[in-house]
PDB file of C-alpha atoms and ligand atoms in Angstrom:
ATOM      1  CA  UNK A1232      -0.089  -0.082  -0.170  1.00 97.00           C
ATOM      2  CA  UNK A1233       1.980   3.415  -0.883  1.00 97.00           C
ATOM      3  CA  UNK A1234       0.211   6.576   0.954  1.00 97.00           C
ATOM      4  CA  UNK A1235       0.874   9.954  -0.781  1.00 97.00           C
ATOM      5  CA  UNK A1236       0.128  12.979   1.300  1.00 97.00           C
ATOM      6  CA  UNK A1237      -1.388  15.714  -1.186  1.00 97.00           C
ATOM      7  CA  UNK A1238      -1.890  18.321   1.511  1.00 97.00           C
ATOM      8  CA  UNK A1239      -0.208  18.525   4.899  1.00 97.00           C
ATOM      9  CA  UNK A1240      -1.616  22.205   6.052  1.00 97.00           C
ATOM     10  CA  UNK A1241      -4.366  22.981   8.987  1.00 96.00           C
ATOM     11  CA  UNK A1242      -7.016  24.663   7.285  1.00 95.00           C
ATOM     12  CA  UNK A1243      -5.564  28.374   7.395  1.00 94.00           C
ATOM     13  CA  UNK A1244      -1.943  27.698   7.788  1.00 91.00           C
ATOM     14  CA  UNK A1245       0.998  28.730   5.043  1.00 91.00           C
ATOM     15  CA  UNK A1246       3.464  25.216   5.765  1.00 93.00           C
ATOM     16  CA  UNK A1247       1.250  23.131   3.178  1.00 96.00           C
ATOM     17  CA  UNK A1248      -1.637  22.700   1.098  1.00 96.00           C
ATOM     18  CA  UNK A1249      -4.961  21.468   2.596  1.00 97.00           C
ATOM     19  CA  UNK A1250      -6.149  17.795   3.665  1.00 97.00           C
ATOM     20  CA  UNK A1251      -5.809  15.306   0.763  1.00 97.00           C
ATOM     21  CA  UNK A1252      -4.109  11.707   0.539  1.00 98.00           C
ATOM     22  CA  UNK A1253      -3.964   9.259  -1.850  1.00 97.00           C
ATOM     23  CA  UNK A1254      -3.525   5.695  -1.106  1.00 97.00           C
ATOM     24  CA  UNK A1255      -2.353   3.513  -3.973  1.00 96.00           C
ATOM     25  CA  UNK A1256      -3.217   6.169  -6.402  1.00 95.00           C
ATOM     26  CA  UNK A1257      -6.885   5.493  -6.727  1.00 95.00           C
ATOM     27  CA  UNK A1258      -8.415   6.331  -3.546  1.00 97.00           C
ATOM     28  CA  UNK A1259      -8.466  10.094  -2.182  1.00 97.00           C
ATOM     29  CA  UNK A1260      -9.111  10.528   1.373  1.00 98.00           C
ATOM     30  CA  UNK A1261     -10.146  14.299   1.735  1.00 98.00           C
ATOM     31  CA  UNK A1262     -10.029  17.164  -1.160  1.00 97.00           C
ATOM     32  CA  UNK A1263      -9.084  20.602   0.012  1.00 96.00           C
ATOM     33  CA  UNK A1264      -5.942  20.212  -1.958  1.00 94.00           C
ATOM     34  CA  UNK A1265      -5.424  21.292  -5.634  1.00 93.00           C
ATOM     35  CA  UNK A1266      -5.890  17.705  -6.429  1.00 93.00           C
ATOM     36  CA  UNK A1267      -5.813  17.768 -10.215  1.00 89.00           C
ATOM     37  CA  UNK A1268      -2.579  19.318 -10.252  1.00 90.00           C
ATOM     38  CA  UNK A1269      -0.695  17.255  -7.451  1.00 92.00           C
ATOM     39  CA  UNK A1270      -1.811  14.032  -8.347  1.00 89.00           C
ATOM     40  CA  UNK A1271      -0.007  14.415 -11.965  1.00 87.00           C
ATOM     41  CA  UNK A1272       2.902  15.345  -9.548  1.00 87.00           C
ATOM     42  CA  UNK A1273       2.107  11.463  -7.546  1.00 85.00           C
ATOM     43  CA  UNK A1274       2.015  10.107 -11.422  1.00 83.00           C
ATOM     44  CA  UNK A1275      -1.392   9.600 -11.610  1.00 86.00           C
ATOM     45  CA  UNK A1276      -4.536  11.458 -12.327  1.00 89.00           C
ATOM     46  CA  UNK A1277      -8.385  11.700 -11.258  1.00 92.00           C
ATOM     47  CA  UNK A1278      -9.094   9.513 -13.856  1.00 92.00           C
ATOM     48  CA  UNK A1279      -7.697   7.042 -11.971  1.00 93.00           C
ATOM     49  CA  UNK A1280      -9.682   7.360  -8.428  1.00 95.00           C
ATOM     50  CA  UNK A1281     -12.533   4.890  -7.953  1.00 96.00           C
ATOM     51  CA  UNK A1282     -13.168   5.931  -4.342  1.00 98.00           C
ATOM     52  CA  UNK A1283     -13.307   9.517  -2.717  1.00 98.00           C
ATOM     53  CA  UNK A1284     -13.318   8.971   0.563  1.00 98.00           C
ATOM     54  CA  UNK A1285     -14.744  12.976   2.638  1.00 98.00           C
ATOM     55  CA  UNK A1286     -14.450  12.653   6.699  1.00 98.00           C
ATOM     56  CA  UNK A1287     -16.270  15.683   7.424  1.00 98.00           C
ATOM     57  CA  UNK A1288     -17.920  18.947   5.300  1.00 97.00           C
ATOM     58  CA  UNK A1289     -15.488  21.684   5.953  1.00 97.00           C
ATOM     59  CA  UNK A1290     -13.736  23.990   2.877  1.00 97.00           C
ATOM     60  CA  UNK A1291     -10.558  22.612   4.291  1.00 97.00           C
ATOM     61  CA  UNK A1292     -11.267  18.896   3.037  1.00 98.00           C
ATOM     62  CA  UNK A1293     -13.459  19.174   0.021  1.00 97.00           C
ATOM     63  CA  UNK A1294     -13.371  22.585  -1.851  1.00 97.00           C
ATOM     64  CA  UNK A1295     -11.767  20.574  -4.614  1.00 96.00           C
ATOM     65  CA  UNK A1296     -14.362  18.074  -4.772  1.00 97.00           C
ATOM     66  CA  UNK A1297     -16.107  19.966  -7.825  1.00 96.00           C
ATOM     67  CA  UNK A1298     -13.016  20.257 -10.265  1.00 95.00           C
ATOM     68  CA  UNK A1299     -12.228  17.008  -9.861  1.00 96.00           C
ATOM     69  CA  UNK A1300     -15.635  15.867 -11.210  1.00 96.00           C
ATOM     70  CA  UNK A1301     -15.548  18.509 -13.487  1.00 94.00           C
ATOM     71  CA  UNK A1302     -11.893  17.235 -14.655  1.00 93.00           C
ATOM     72  CA  UNK A1303     -13.874  13.759 -14.637  1.00 93.00           C
ATOM     73  CA  UNK A1304     -17.114  14.559 -16.524  1.00 94.00           C
ATOM     74  CA  UNK A1305     -15.216  16.647 -19.099  1.00 92.00           C
ATOM     75  CA  UNK A1306     -12.689  13.661 -19.831  1.00 88.00           C
ATOM     76  CA  UNK A1307     -12.354  12.503 -23.382  1.00 84.00           C
ATOM     77  CA  UNK A1308     -12.280   9.688 -23.571  1.00 82.00           C
ATOM     78  CA  UNK A1309     -14.230   9.180 -20.508  1.00 79.00           C
ATOM     79  CA  UNK A1310     -12.678   8.298 -17.697  1.00 79.00           C
ATOM     80  CA  UNK A1311     -13.023   4.369 -17.364  1.00 79.00           C
ATOM     81  CA  UNK A1312     -14.989   2.597 -14.438  1.00 83.00           C
ATOM     82  CA  UNK A1313     -17.153   4.364 -11.744  1.00 90.00           C
ATOM     83  CA  UNK A1314     -16.661   6.409  -9.197  1.00 96.00           C
ATOM     84  CA  UNK A1315     -17.733   6.175  -5.304  1.00 98.00           C
ATOM     85  CA  UNK A1316     -18.060   8.798  -3.194  1.00 98.00           C
ATOM     86  CA  UNK A1317     -18.639   8.254   0.732  1.00 98.00           C
ATOM     87  CA  UNK A1318     -18.543   9.867   3.309  1.00 98.00           C
ATOM     88  CA  UNK A1319     -21.138  10.870   6.139  1.00 98.00           C
ATOM     89  CA  UNK A1320     -24.789  11.400   6.274  1.00 97.00           C
ATOM     90  CA  UNK A1321     -25.749  14.231   3.895  1.00 97.00           C
ATOM     91  CA  UNK A1322     -22.410  14.165   1.706  1.00 98.00           C
ATOM     92  CA  UNK A1323     -24.591  13.460  -1.384  1.00 97.00           C
ATOM     93  CA  UNK A1324     -26.603  16.803  -1.011  1.00 97.00           C
ATOM     94  CA  UNK A1325     -23.500  18.595   0.240  1.00 97.00           C
ATOM     95  CA  UNK A1326     -21.316  17.613  -2.814  1.00 97.00           C
ATOM     96  CA  UNK A1327     -24.158  18.835  -5.124  1.00 96.00           C
ATOM     97  CA  UNK A1328     -24.260  21.530  -3.220  1.00 96.00           C
ATOM     98  CA  UNK A1329     -20.997  22.359  -3.834  1.00 97.00           C
ATOM     99  CA  UNK A1330     -20.987  21.525  -7.463  1.00 96.00           C
ATOM    100  CA  UNK A1331     -24.210  24.122  -8.109  1.00 95.00           C
ATOM    101  CA  UNK A1332     -22.753  27.296  -5.985  1.00 95.00           C
ATOM    102  CA  UNK A1333     -19.103  26.333  -7.981  1.00 94.00           C
ATOM    103  CA  UNK A1334     -20.324  25.536 -11.068  1.00 92.00           C
ATOM    104  CA  UNK A1335     -24.015  26.097 -11.483  1.00 93.00           C
ATOM    105  CA  UNK A1336     -26.445  23.715 -12.751  1.00 91.00           C
ATOM    106  CA  UNK A1337     -25.326  23.121 -16.049  1.00 92.00           C
ATOM    107  CA  UNK A1338     -21.961  21.229 -14.825  1.00 92.00           C
ATOM    108  CA  UNK A1339     -23.713  19.580 -12.255  1.00 94.00           C
ATOM    109  CA  UNK A1340     -25.852  18.280 -14.659  1.00 94.00           C
ATOM    110  CA  UNK A1341     -22.649  16.902 -16.428  1.00 94.00           C
ATOM    111  CA  UNK A1342     -21.800  15.129 -13.736  1.00 95.00           C
ATOM    112  CA  UNK A1343     -24.612  13.758 -13.131  1.00 94.00           C
ATOM    113  CA  UNK A1344     -24.727  11.817 -16.440  1.00 93.00           C
ATOM    114  CA  UNK A1345     -21.376  11.622 -17.338  1.00 94.00           C
ATOM    115  CA  UNK A1346     -19.790  10.501 -14.028  1.00 95.00           C
ATOM    116  CA  UNK A1347     -22.590   9.378 -12.328  1.00 95.00           C
ATOM    117  CA  UNK A1348     -21.138   9.014  -8.934  1.00 96.00           C
ATOM    118  CA  UNK A1349     -22.225   6.358  -6.731  1.00 97.00           C
ATOM    119  CA  UNK A1350     -22.662   7.878  -3.017  1.00 98.00           C
ATOM    120  CA  UNK A1351     -21.611   5.543  -0.020  1.00 98.00           C
ATOM    121  CA  UNK A1352     -23.289   6.708   3.149  1.00 98.00           C
ATOM    122  CA  UNK A1353     -20.562   5.998   6.153  1.00 98.00           C
ATOM    123  CA  UNK A1354     -21.228   5.943   9.876  1.00 98.00           C
ATOM    124  CA  UNK A1355     -19.758   5.114  13.335  1.00 98.00           C
ATOM    125  CA  UNK A1356     -19.397   1.024  13.005  1.00 97.00           C
ATOM    126  CA  UNK A1357     -19.708   1.101   8.984  1.00 98.00           C
ATOM    127  CA  UNK A1358     -17.241  -1.814   8.021  1.00 98.00           C
ATOM    128  CA  UNK A1359     -17.690  -2.510   4.362  1.00 98.00           C
ATOM    129  CA  UNK A1360     -15.839  -3.445   1.409  1.00 98.00           C
ATOM    130  CA  UNK A1361     -15.840  -0.877  -0.892  1.00 97.00           C
ATOM    131  CA  UNK A1362     -13.107  -0.403  -4.566  1.00 96.00           C
ATOM    132  CA  UNK A1363     -11.262  -3.559  -2.830  1.00 96.00           C
ATOM    133  CA  UNK A1364     -10.703  -1.865  -0.039  1.00 98.00           C
ATOM    134  CA  UNK A1365     -11.846  -2.341   3.504  1.00 98.00           C
ATOM    135  CA  UNK A1366     -12.983   0.695   5.541  1.00 98.00           C
ATOM    136  CA  UNK A1367     -13.705   1.125   8.654  1.00 98.00           C
ATOM    137  CA  UNK A1368     -15.325   4.244   9.673  1.00 98.00           C
ATOM    138  CA  UNK A1369     -15.557   5.485  13.380  1.00 98.00           C
ATOM    139  CA  UNK A1370     -17.285   8.833  14.394  1.00 98.00           C
ATOM    140  CA  UNK A1371     -15.009  11.784  16.029  1.00 98.00           C
ATOM    141  CA  UNK A1372     -16.215  14.701  17.653  1.00 95.00           C
ATOM    142  CA  UNK A1373     -15.262  18.048  16.001  1.00 94.00           C
ATOM    143  CA  UNK A1374     -16.460  22.006  15.247  1.00 90.00           C
ATOM    144  CA  UNK A1375     -18.919  20.420  12.251  1.00 91.00           C
ATOM    145  CA  UNK A1376     -21.501  18.045  11.425  1.00 87.00           C
ATOM    146  CA  UNK A1377     -20.860  14.127  11.516  1.00 95.00           C
ATOM    147  CA  UNK A1378     -17.668  13.689  11.628  1.00 97.00           C
ATOM    148  CA  UNK A1379     -15.713  10.340  10.747  1.00 98.00           C
ATOM    149  CA  UNK A1380     -12.432   8.575  11.031  1.00 98.00           C
ATOM    150  CA  UNK A1381     -11.368   6.287   8.476  1.00 98.00           C
ATOM    151  CA  UNK A1382      -9.136   3.065   8.675  1.00 98.00           C
ATOM    152  CA  UNK A1383      -8.322   1.618   5.256  1.00 98.00           C
ATOM    153  CA  UNK A1384      -7.431  -2.233   4.624  1.00 98.00           C
ATOM    154  CA  UNK A1385      -5.784  -3.912   1.416  1.00 97.00           C
ATOM    155  CA  UNK A1386      -6.029  -6.885   0.215  1.00 96.00           C
ATOM    156  CA  UNK A1387      -2.708  -7.652   1.700  1.00 95.00           C
ATOM    157  CA  UNK A1388      -3.745  -6.733   5.446  1.00 96.00           C
ATOM    158  CA  UNK A1389      -2.217  -3.251   4.787  1.00 97.00           C
ATOM    159  CA  UNK A1390      -3.024  -0.109   6.790  1.00 97.00           C
ATOM    160  CA  UNK A1391      -4.008   2.871   7.043  1.00 98.00           C
ATOM    161  CA  UNK A1392      -5.950   5.604   9.199  1.00 98.00           C
ATOM    162  CA  UNK A1393      -6.884   8.776   9.159  1.00 98.00           C
ATOM    163  CA  UNK A1394      -7.949  10.624  12.133  1.00 98.00           C
ATOM    164  CA  UNK A1395      -9.822  14.087   9.677  1.00 97.00           C
ATOM    165  CA  UNK A1396     -10.095  16.661  12.401  1.00 96.00           C
ATOM    166  CA  UNK A1397     -10.979  15.482  15.290  1.00 97.00           C
ATOM    167  CA  UNK A1398     -10.935  16.469  19.164  1.00 95.00           C
ATOM    168  CA  UNK A1399      -9.724  13.574  21.706  1.00 96.00           C
ATOM    169  CA  UNK A1400     -12.824  11.107  21.883  1.00 97.00           C
ATOM    170  CA  UNK A1401     -13.721   7.740  22.060  1.00 97.00           C
ATOM    171  CA  UNK A1402     -14.062   6.789  18.150  1.00 97.00           C
ATOM    172  CA  UNK A1403     -10.813   8.448  17.424  1.00 98.00           C
ATOM    173  CA  UNK A1404      -8.934   6.131  19.455  1.00 97.00           C
ATOM    174  CA  UNK A1405     -10.605   3.575  18.402  1.00 97.00           C
ATOM    175  CA  UNK A1406      -9.696   4.755  14.785  1.00 98.00           C
ATOM    176  CA  UNK A1407      -6.124   3.644  15.330  1.00 98.00           C
ATOM    177  CA  UNK A1408      -6.799   0.192  17.055  1.00 94.00           C
ATOM    178  CA  UNK A1409      -4.353  -2.134  14.739  1.00 93.00           C
ATOM    179  CA  UNK A1410      -3.187   0.558  11.922  1.00 97.00           C
ATOM    180  CA  UNK A1411       0.317   0.351  10.784  1.00 98.00           C
ATOM    181  CA  UNK A1412      -0.087   3.559  10.018  1.00 98.00           C
ATOM    182  CA  UNK A1413      -2.534   6.269  11.456  1.00 98.00           C
ATOM    183  CA  UNK A1414      -2.163  10.053   9.787  1.00 98.00           C
ATOM    184  CA  UNK A1415      -2.593  12.123  12.484  1.00 98.00           C
ATOM    185  CA  UNK A1416      -4.059  15.635  12.594  1.00 98.00           C
ATOM    186  CA  UNK A1417      -1.673  17.558  14.897  1.00 97.00           C
ATOM    187  CA  UNK A1418      -3.238  21.075  14.563  1.00 96.00           C
ATOM    188  CA  UNK A1419      -1.379  22.892  17.700  1.00 94.00           C
ATOM    189  CA  UNK A1420       1.786  22.635  18.926  1.00 95.00           C
ATOM    190  CA  UNK A1421       1.917  24.936  22.262  1.00 95.00           C
ATOM    191  CA  UNK A1422      -1.557  23.905  23.796  1.00 93.00           C
ATOM    192  CA  UNK A1423      -5.096  22.865  22.807  1.00 92.00           C
ATOM    193  CA  UNK A1424      -6.094  24.067  19.953  1.00 88.00           C
ATOM    194  CA  UNK A1425      -9.694  25.717  19.302  1.00 87.00           C
ATOM    195  CA  UNK A1426     -12.333  24.413  17.298  1.00 89.00           C
ATOM    196  CA  UNK A1427     -12.375  20.695  17.709  1.00 94.00           C
ATOM    197  CA  UNK A1428      -8.281  19.572  16.943  1.00 95.00           C
ATOM    198  CA  UNK A1429      -5.056  17.673  18.153  1.00 96.00           C
ATOM    199  CA  UNK A1430      -2.637  19.295  19.954  1.00 96.00           C
ATOM    200  CA  UNK A1431       1.049  17.952  20.396  1.00 97.00           C
ATOM    201  CA  UNK A1432       0.953  16.468  24.128  1.00 97.00           C
ATOM    202  CA  UNK A1433      -2.741  14.784  22.947  1.00 97.00           C
ATOM    203  CA  UNK A1434      -0.862  13.300  20.082  1.00 98.00           C
ATOM    204  CA  UNK A1435       1.871  12.247  21.821  1.00 98.00           C
ATOM    205  CA  UNK A1436      -0.751  10.293  24.195  1.00 98.00           C
ATOM    206  CA  UNK A1437      -2.369   8.026  21.645  1.00 98.00           C
ATOM    207  CA  UNK A1438       1.202   7.347  20.778  1.00 98.00           C
ATOM    208  CA  UNK A1439       2.425   6.426  23.386  1.00 98.00           C
ATOM    209  CA  UNK A1440      -1.363   4.127  24.231  1.00 97.00           C
ATOM    210  CA  UNK A1441      -0.513   2.523  20.085  1.00 97.00           C
ATOM    211  CA  UNK A1442       2.886   1.901  20.474  1.00 96.00           C
ATOM    212  CA  UNK A1443       2.488  -0.671  16.850  1.00 95.00           C
ATOM    213  CA  UNK A1444       1.132   1.909  15.177  1.00 97.00           C
ATOM    214  CA  UNK A1445       3.252   4.357  13.397  1.00 97.00           C
ATOM    215  CA  UNK A1446       2.205   7.826  13.274  1.00 98.00           C
ATOM    216  CA  UNK A1447       2.305  10.499  10.619  1.00 98.00           C
ATOM    217  CA  UNK A1448       1.735  13.803  11.483  1.00 98.00           C
ATOM    218  CA  UNK A1449      -0.438  16.370   9.245  1.00 98.00           C
ATOM    219  CA  UNK A1450      -3.209  19.042   9.243  1.00 97.00           C
ATOM    220  CA  UNK A1451      -0.034  21.345  10.580  1.00 97.00           C
ATOM    221  CA  UNK A1452       0.023  24.931  11.405  1.00 95.00           C
ATOM    222  CA  UNK A1453       3.781  24.564  11.166  1.00 95.00           C
ATOM    223  CA  UNK A1454       5.996  21.656  10.711  1.00 95.00           C
ATOM    224  CA  UNK A1455       7.798  21.085  13.616  1.00 96.00           C
ATOM    225  CA  UNK A1456       9.275  17.884  15.385  1.00 95.00           C
ATOM    226  CA  UNK A1457       7.650  15.404  17.646  1.00 97.00           C
ATOM    227  CA  UNK A1458       9.774  12.763  18.845  1.00 97.00           C
ATOM    228  CA  UNK A1459       8.394   9.271  17.681  1.00 97.00           C
ATOM    229  CA  UNK A1460       6.209  10.712  15.034  1.00 97.00           C
ATOM    230  CA  UNK A1461       7.033  10.970  11.240  1.00 98.00           C
ATOM    231  CA  UNK A1462       5.452  14.978   9.756  1.00 98.00           C
ATOM    232  CA  UNK A1463       4.070  14.963   6.911  1.00 98.00           C
ATOM    233  CA  UNK A1464       4.791  17.404   3.567  1.00 97.00           C
ATOM    234  CA  UNK A1465       3.085  17.920   0.870  1.00 96.00           C
ATOM    235  CA  UNK A1466       4.009  14.771  -1.635  1.00 96.00           C
ATOM    236  CA  UNK A1467       5.421  12.963   0.862  1.00 97.00           C
ATOM    237  CA  UNK A1468       5.223   9.266  -0.299  1.00 97.00           C
ATOM    238  CA  UNK A1469       5.228   6.152   2.331  1.00 97.00           C
ATOM    239  CA  UNK A1470       5.408   2.502   1.120  1.00 97.00           C
ATOM    240  CA  UNK A1471       3.148   1.002   4.370  1.00 96.00           C
ATOM    241  CA  UNK A1472       3.508  -3.060   4.476  1.00 92.00           C
ATOM    242  CA  UNK A1473       1.309  -4.733   6.912  1.00 89.00           C
ATOM    243  CA  UNK A1474       2.899  -6.049  10.190  1.00 81.00           C
ATOM    244  CA  UNK A1475       0.636  -8.657  10.520  1.00 64.00           C
ATOM    245  CA  UNK A1476       1.802 -10.491   7.325  1.00 53.00           C
TER     246      UNK A1476
HETATM  247 ZN1  LIG B1299      -9.528  20.716   8.841  1.00 59.28          ZN
END
């Protein structure tokens, strides 16, 4: 399993693009980063995407989605295969709103007819097979409506987790268990971070409770060091092997 970080910065930071993570060049978790340009630098394209997962409906995690869908709608020849979009309850309505506000009803119609994404509603405890991956979802607590953390496991049992944006909560802790690599938000460094986020000491306590899992800190307000953790930067690419193989 290969993870490529497209965006490592928090909502209003200048140290990296907004959230976006590519798994094996075909699964995208969140789309705040300028995905169409960055995936080319990761040697793939938006047409290779088979699954897009949204953790929650904040701009820094979702506002590039209309451009991805537009790029697929106007692809010549058309992008092969189906695209699944998974996310919390309300994802279909939210994506349609983004399309309508961003580009109007014409583009929304083009996306509806030419891309025709399949929507999957995910919620706390969901454990489903999508696009060749086991996708497990955990409800987390953030400053907007439904928010999810995900764990993706491939056929070789390698697994990567994504905190999305979350404060300390039971769902966040559950989402880490068993992951080979965990992409953990670390928005604050010097003290509690407002708005339902994690900061360094909380991340350190999660690391101490999960010694088998490698942590990759992302959603950064600035790039700093935390002993024992990897710190993300845009276009960082990592191979993830299963510890249980
Ligand atoms: Zn965010």
